[in-house]
Coordinates of C-alpha atoms in Angstrom, one line a residue:
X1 CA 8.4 -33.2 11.9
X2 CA 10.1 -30.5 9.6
X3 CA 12.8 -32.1 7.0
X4 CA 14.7 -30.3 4.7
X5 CA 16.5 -32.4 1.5
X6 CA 19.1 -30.9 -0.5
X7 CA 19.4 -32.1 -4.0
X8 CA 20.1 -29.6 -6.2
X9 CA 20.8 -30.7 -9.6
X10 CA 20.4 -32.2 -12.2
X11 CA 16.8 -33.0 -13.6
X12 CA 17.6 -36.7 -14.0
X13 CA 19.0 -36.9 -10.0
X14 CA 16.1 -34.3 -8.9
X15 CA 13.5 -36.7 -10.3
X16 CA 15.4 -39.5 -8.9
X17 CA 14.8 -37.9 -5.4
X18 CA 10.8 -37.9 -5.6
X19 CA 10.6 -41.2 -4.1
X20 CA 12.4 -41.1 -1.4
X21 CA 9.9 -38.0 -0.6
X22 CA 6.6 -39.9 -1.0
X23 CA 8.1 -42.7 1.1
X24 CA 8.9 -39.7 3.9
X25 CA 5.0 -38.9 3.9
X26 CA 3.8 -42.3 3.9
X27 CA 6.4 -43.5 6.7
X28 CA 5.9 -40.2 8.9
X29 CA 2.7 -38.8 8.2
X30 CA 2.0 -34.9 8.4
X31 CA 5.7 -34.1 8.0
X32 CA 6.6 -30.9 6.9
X33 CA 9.2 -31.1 3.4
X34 CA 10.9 -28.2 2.2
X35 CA 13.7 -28.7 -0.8
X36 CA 16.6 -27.0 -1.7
X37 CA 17.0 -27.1 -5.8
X38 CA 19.1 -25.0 -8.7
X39 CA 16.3 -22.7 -9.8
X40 CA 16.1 -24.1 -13.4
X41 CA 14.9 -27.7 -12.1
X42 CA 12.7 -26.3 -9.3
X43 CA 9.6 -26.3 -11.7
X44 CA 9.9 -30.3 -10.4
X45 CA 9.4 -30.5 -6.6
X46 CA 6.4 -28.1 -7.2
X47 CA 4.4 -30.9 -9.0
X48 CA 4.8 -32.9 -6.2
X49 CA 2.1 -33.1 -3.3
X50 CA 4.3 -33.6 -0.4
X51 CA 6.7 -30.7 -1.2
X52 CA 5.4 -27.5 1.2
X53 CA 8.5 -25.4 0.6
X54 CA 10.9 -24.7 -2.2
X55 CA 14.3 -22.7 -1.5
X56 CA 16.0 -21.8 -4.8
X57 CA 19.4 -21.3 -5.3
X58 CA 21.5 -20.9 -8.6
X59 CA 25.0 -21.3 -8.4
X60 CA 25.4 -22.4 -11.9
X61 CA 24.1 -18.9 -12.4
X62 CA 26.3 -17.1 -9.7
X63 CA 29.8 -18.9 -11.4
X64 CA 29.5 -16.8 -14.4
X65 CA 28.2 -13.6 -13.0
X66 CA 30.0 -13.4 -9.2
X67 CA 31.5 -10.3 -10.0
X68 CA 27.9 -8.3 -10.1
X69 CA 25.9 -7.1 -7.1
X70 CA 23.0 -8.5 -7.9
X71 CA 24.2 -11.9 -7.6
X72 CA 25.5 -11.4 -4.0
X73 CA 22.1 -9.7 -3.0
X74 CA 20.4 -13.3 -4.4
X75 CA 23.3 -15.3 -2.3
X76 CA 22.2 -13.4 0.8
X77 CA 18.7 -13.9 0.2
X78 CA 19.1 -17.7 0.0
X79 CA 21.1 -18.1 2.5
X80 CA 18.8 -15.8 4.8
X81 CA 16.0 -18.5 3.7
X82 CA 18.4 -21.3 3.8
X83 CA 18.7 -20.5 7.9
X84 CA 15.4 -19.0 8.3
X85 CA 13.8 -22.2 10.5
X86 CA 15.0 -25.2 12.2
X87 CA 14.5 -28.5 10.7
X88 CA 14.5 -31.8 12.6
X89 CA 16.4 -33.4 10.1
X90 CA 18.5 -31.9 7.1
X91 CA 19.4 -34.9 4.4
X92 CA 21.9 -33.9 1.7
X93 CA 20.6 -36.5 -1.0
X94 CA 23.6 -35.2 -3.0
X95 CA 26.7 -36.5 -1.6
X96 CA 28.9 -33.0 -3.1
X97 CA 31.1 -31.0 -1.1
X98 CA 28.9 -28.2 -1.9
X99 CA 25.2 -29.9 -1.1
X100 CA 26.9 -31.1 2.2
X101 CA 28.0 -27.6 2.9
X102 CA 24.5 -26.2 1.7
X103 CA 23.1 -28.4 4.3
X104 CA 25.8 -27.7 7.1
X105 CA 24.6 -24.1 7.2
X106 CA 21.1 -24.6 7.2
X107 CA 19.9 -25.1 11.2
X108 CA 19.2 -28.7 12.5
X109 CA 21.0 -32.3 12.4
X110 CA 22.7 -33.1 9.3
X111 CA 22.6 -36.6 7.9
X112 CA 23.8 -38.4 4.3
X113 CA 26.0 -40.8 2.4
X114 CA 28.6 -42.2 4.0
X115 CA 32.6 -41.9 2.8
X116 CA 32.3 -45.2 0.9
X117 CA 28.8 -44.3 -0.7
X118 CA 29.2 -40.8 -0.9
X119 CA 30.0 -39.6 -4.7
X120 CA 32.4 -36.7 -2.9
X121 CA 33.6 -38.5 0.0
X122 CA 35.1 -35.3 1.6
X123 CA 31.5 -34.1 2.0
X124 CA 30.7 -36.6 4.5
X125 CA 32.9 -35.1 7.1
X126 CA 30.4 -32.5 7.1
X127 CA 27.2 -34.8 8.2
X128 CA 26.5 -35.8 11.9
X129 CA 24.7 -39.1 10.3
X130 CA 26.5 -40.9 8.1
X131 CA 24.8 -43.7 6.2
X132 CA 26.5 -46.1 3.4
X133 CA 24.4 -47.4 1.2
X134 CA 25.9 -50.1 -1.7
X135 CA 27.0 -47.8 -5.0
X136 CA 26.1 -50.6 -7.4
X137 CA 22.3 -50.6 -6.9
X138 CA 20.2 -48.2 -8.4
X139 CA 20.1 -44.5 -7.9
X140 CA 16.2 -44.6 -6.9
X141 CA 16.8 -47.2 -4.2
X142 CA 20.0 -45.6 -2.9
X143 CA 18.0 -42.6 -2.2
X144 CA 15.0 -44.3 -0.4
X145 CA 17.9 -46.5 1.9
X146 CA 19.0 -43.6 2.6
X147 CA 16.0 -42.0 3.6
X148 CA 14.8 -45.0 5.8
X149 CA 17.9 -45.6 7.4
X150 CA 17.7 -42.0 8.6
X151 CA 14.2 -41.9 9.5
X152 CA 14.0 -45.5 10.7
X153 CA 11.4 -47.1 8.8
X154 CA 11.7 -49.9 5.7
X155 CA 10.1 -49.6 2.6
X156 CA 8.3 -52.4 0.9
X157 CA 6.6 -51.1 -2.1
X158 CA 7.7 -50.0 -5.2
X159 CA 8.6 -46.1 -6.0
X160 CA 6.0 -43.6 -6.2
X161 CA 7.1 -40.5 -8.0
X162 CA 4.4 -38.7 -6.4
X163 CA 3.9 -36.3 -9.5
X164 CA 0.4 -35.8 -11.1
X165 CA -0.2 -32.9 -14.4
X166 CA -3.3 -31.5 -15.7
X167 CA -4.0 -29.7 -19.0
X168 CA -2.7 -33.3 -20.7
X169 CA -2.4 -33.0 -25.2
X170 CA -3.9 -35.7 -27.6
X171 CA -3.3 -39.0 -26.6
X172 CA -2.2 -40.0 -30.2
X173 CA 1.7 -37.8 -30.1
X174 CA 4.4 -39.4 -29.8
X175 CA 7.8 -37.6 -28.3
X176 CA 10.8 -37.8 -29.2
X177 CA 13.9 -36.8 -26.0
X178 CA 16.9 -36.1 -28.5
X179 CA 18.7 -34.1 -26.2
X180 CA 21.4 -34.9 -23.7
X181 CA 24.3 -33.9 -22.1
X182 CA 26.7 -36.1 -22.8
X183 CA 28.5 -36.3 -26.6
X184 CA 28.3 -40.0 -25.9
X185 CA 24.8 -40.4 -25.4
X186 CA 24.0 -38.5 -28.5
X187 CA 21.8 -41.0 -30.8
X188 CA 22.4 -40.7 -34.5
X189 CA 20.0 -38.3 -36.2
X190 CA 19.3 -40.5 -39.0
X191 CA 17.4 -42.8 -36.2
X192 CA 15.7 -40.3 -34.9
X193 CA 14.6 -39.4 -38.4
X194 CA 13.5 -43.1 -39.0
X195 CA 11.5 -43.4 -35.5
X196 CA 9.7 -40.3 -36.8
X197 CA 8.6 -41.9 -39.7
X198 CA 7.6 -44.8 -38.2
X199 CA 5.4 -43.6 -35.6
X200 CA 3.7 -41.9 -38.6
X201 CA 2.8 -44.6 -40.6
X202 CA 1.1 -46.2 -37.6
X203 CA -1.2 -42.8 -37.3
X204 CA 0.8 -41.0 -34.4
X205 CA 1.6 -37.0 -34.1
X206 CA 5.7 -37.0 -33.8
X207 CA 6.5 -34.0 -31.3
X208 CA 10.2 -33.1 -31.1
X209 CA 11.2 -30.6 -27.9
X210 CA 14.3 -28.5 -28.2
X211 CA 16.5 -27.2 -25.4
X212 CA 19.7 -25.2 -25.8
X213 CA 20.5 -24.0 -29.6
X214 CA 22.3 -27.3 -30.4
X215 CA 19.3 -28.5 -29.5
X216 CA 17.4 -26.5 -31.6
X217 CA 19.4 -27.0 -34.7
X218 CA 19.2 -30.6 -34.4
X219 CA 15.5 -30.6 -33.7
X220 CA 14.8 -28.4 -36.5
X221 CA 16.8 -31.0 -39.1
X222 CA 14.5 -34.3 -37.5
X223 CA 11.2 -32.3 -37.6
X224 CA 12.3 -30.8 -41.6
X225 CA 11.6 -34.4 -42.0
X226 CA 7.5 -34.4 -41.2
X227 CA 8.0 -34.2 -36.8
X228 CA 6.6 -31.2 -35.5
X229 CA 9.0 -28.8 -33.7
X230 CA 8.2 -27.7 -30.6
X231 CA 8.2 -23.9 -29.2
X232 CA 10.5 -23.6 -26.3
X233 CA 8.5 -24.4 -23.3
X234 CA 9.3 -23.8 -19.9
X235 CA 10.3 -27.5 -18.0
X236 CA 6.3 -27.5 -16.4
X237 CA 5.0 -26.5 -19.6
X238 CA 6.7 -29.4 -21.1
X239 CA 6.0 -32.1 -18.1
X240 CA 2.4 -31.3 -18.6
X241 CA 3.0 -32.2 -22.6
X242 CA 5.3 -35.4 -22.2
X243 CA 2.1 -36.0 -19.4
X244 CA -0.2 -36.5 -22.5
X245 CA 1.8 -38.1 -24.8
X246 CA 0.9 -41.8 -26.0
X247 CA 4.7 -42.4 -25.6
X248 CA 8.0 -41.3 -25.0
X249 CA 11.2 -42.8 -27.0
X250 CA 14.3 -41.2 -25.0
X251 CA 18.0 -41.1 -24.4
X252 CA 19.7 -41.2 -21.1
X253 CA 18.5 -37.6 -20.2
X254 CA 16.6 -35.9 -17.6
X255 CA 13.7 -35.8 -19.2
X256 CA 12.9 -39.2 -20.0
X257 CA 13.4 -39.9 -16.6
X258 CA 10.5 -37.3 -15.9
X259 CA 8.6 -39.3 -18.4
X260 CA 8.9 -42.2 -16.2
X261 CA 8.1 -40.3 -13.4
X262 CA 5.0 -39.5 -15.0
X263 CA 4.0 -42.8 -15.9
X264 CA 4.1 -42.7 -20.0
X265 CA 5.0 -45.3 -21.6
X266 CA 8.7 -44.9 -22.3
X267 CA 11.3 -46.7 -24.0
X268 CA 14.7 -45.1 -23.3
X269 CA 18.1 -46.0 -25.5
X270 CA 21.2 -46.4 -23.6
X271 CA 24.6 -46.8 -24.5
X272 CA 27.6 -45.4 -22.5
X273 CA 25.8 -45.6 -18.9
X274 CA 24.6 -48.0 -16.8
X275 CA 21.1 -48.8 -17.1
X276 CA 21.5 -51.1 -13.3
X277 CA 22.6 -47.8 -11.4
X278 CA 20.0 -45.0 -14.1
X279 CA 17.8 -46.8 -15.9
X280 CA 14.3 -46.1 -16.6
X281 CA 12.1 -49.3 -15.9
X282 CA 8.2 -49.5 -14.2
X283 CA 4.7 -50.7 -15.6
X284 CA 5.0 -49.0 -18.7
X285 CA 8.8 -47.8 -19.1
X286 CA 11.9 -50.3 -20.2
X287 CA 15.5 -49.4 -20.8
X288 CA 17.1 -51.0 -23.9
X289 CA 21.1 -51.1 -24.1
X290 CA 23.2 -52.7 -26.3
X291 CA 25.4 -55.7 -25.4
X292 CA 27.8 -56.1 -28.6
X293 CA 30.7 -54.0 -27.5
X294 CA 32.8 -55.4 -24.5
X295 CA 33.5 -51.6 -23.2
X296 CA 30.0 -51.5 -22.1
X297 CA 29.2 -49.2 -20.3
X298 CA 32.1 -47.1 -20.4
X299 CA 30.7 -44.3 -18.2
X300 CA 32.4 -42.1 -20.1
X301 CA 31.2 -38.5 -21.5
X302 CA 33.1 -39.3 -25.0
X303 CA 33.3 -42.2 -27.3
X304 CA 36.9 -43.4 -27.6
X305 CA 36.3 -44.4 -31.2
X306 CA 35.4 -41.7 -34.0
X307 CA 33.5 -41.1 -36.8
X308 CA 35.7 -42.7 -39.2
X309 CA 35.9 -46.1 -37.0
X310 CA 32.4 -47.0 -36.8
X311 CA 29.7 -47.5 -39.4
X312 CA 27.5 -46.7 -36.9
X313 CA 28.5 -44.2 -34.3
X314 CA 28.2 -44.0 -31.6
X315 CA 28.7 -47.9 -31.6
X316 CA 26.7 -48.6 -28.5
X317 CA 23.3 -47.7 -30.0
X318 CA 23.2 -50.9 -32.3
X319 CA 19.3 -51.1 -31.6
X320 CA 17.6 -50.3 -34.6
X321 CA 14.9 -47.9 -34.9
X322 CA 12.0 -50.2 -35.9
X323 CA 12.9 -52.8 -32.7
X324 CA 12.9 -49.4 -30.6
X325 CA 9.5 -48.6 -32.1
X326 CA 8.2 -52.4 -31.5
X327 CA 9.1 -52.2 -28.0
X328 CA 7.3 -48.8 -27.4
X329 CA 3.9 -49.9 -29.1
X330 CA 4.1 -53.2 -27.0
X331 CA 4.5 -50.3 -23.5
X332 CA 1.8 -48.4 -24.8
X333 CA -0.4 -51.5 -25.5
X334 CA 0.2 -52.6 -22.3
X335 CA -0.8 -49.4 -20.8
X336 CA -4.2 -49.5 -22.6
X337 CA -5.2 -52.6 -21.2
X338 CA -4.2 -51.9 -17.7

């Protein structure tokens, strides 16, 4: 059996999709799995044992630079890959109008959310198979209902990432995910500062990552503070470094869900999203989320109070910074004496 999944971005929905491909090999033994990912989160799927193909594409990319050859010459190219075999089954694990036309041109029998599951519901005109699977469970689980009810098989166990890196660092580092997407996940630099100086004073190396050059900037003003900055790494390079940390304290962001994929001891910080549909929960790994404000979660990319409302701000992260560092050492204690 050949299967093709399209899930293309981003890292927190990409990691969200291992699962459903371990499940795949467990349930149909000796299939054949190729994935079609953006190009910057395709450093993913290749840490995975049960991925034998990767076709990169990079429309985020191609927006800005349509106008150039080169960028047609690359759209030709994937789609000549995109169409190159036959699969038995082609599962858009998006639900867009643009992963259900991905998987419309590639060749074999197209299956995926149905129009009250899907998050585009125009794209499941587009599938032969249409399966709808409840919105208000988790993203993990949707993904793996979907992928039984396609494959015809049930899934019992709990999810297995599937993900394994070598070359791990010291076991004594501590890291800390500051960056995210949304303005409203942001959590105020002064707790990141504190967190660092916590996990200090209890003996532990404080790494911070940067991303983008906000990123950087903001990294550089937490590590000025004693954290060491990290270089730029590509996204394996820093997998295989969040592999060997003691810990991970995170944001809602894709890369502390790659911490949970990896099985470190993570504490993650929510505030505007739903930890029920995204949060980051296993052996080790625990999602806290403030309850003192009745508009969460508010799902929303920007805080409808300001600066000048809140003592705090955002208002959603009430947790303070030395109950966030209790609840890690208790994962990573737990962890020890597993």
């Amino acid at each position: 059996m050949k299967i093709l999944i399209v899930k293309l971005s981003s890292l927190g929905d990409v990691v969200h999709t291992l699962p459903l491909v371990t499940d795949i090999q467990r349930y149909h033994e000796g299939a054949l799995i190729h994935w079609v990912v953006e190009d910057e989160f395709s450093d993913i799927p290749t840490i995975h044992k049960g991925i034998s193909k990767i076709i990169k594409v990079a429309f985020r990319r191609w927006r800005r630079t349509w106008f150039y050859a080169h960028t047609w010459r690359e759209l030709w190219e994937f789609l000549r890959l995109l169409r190159s075999e036959r699969y038995d089954l082609i599962i858009d694990a998006q639900g867009l109008v643009k992963s259900a036309l991905v998987a419309s041109i590639a060749k074999g029998p197209t299956g995926g959310f149905g129009f009250y599951s899907s998050r585009e519901f125009v794209s499941s005109f587009l599938y032969q198979r249409r399966i709808n699977v409840n919105k208000g469970i988790h993203a993990i689980d949707r993904l793996r209902t979907l992928g039984a009810k396609l494959l015809h098989y049930r899934f019992s166990s709990g999810a297995d990432f599937g993900l394994f890196c070598s070359d791990q660092v010291s076991t004594k580092s501590i890291m800390l995910l500051h960056g995210t997407t949304w303005a409203s996940k942001f959590l105020p630099e002064e707790n990141w500062i504190r967190l660092s100086q916590l996990a200090e004073n209890d003996g532990f190396q404080v790494l911070i990552p940067s991303g983008n050059d906000s990123d950087f900037e903001r990294a550089c003003r937490i590590a000025s503070k004693g954290a060491d900055l990290l270089p730029r790494l590509s996204l394996n390079a820093l997998a295989k470094r969040i592999a060997g940390c003691a810990g991970i304290i995170t944001v809602d962001t894709g890369l502390g869900h790659l911490a949970q994929a990896l099985g470190v001891p993570t504490v993650a910080l929510f505030g505007p999203t739903d930890p029920n549909l995204t949060g980051i929960s296993g052996k080790y790994q625990l999602t806290l989320a403030s309850s003192n404000l009745p508009c969460i979660p508010c799902l929303k990319r920007d805080c409808k109070f300001s600066n000048d409302d809140c003592k705090l701000y955002p208002p959603c992260f009430a947790i303070t910074p030395e109950e966030t560092w209790k609840t890690l050492q208790k994962q990573i204690d737990i962890k020890s004496q597993a």
